[in-house]
C-alpha positions as a printed Julia matrix, in Angstrom:
90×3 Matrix{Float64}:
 -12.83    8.73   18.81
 -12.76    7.68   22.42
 -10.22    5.42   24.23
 -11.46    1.9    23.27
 -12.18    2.62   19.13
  -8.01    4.04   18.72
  -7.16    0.5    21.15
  -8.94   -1.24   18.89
  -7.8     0.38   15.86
  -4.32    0.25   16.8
  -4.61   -3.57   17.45
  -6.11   -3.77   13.92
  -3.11   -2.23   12.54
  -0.93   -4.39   14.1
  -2.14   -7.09   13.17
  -2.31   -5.75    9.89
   1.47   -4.51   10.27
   2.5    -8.8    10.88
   0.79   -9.97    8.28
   2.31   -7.88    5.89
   6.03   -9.16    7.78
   4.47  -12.63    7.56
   3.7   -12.22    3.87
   7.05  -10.63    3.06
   8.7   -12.12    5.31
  12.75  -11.65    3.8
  11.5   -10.92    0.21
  10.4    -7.88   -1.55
   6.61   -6.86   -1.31
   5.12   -6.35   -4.25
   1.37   -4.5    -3.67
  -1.35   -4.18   -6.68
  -2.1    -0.27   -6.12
  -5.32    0.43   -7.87
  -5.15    4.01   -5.63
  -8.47    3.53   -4.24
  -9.05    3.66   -0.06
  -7.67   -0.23    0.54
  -4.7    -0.27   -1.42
  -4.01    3.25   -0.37
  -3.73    1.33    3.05
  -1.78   -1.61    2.5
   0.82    0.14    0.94
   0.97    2.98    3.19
   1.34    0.02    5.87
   3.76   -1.72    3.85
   6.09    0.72    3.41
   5.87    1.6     7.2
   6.77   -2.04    8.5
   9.05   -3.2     5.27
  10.88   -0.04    4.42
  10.91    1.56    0.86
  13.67   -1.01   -0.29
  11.18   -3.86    0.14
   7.82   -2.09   -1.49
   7.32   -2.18   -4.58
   3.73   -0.89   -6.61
   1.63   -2.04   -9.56
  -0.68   -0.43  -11.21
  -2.45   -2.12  -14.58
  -4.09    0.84  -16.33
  -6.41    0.0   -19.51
  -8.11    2.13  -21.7
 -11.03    2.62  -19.84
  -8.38    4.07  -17.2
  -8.69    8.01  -16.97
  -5.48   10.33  -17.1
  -7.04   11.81  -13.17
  -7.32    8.48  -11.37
  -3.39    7.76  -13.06
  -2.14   10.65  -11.65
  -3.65   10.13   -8.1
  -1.68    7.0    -8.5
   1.26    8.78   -9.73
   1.22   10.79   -6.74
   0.37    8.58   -4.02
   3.24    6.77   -4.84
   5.56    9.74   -5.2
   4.78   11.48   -1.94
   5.48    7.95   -0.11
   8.83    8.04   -2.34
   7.73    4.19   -3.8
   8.59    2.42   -6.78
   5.82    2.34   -8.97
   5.91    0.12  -12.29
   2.42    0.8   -14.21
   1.45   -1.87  -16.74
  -0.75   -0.98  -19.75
  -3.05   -3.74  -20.26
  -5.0    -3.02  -23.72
């Protein structure tokens, strides 16, 4: 990665980074986690410019959900030390 493509990506998360304050402004976050590359992100992100007592993650599982893509959910969440509230939907 040279010089201009981490400027760039660093004014990208930024941005990102007031949104999210924008969003959440004095109020909890609340972030649909599905665990895939984007929510991965926004979470990650969320937690870095809220703090953990203002992030809070949803997952909806259904039956069509398998027990691997849970757990990568399950420990996404754990290793960023998140609340996670998983909702069965069936």
């Amino acid at each position: 990665m040279n010089h201009k493509q981490f400027s760039d990506l660093v004014t990208k998360e930024r941005e990102l980074q007031r949104i999210i304050r924008e969003i959440a402004w004095n109020k909890p976050a609340v972030v649909a986690f599905s665990g895939g590359v984007d929510s991965s992100l926004l979470l990650l992100e969320s937690v870095n410019t809220l703090g953990l007592d203002r992030v809070i993650a949803v997952t909806a599982i259904s039956p069509t959900s398998s027990h691997d893509q849970i757990q990568e959910v399950q420990d996404f969440a754990h290793a960023l030390d998140v609340k996670l509230i998983i909702e069965e939907r069936f």
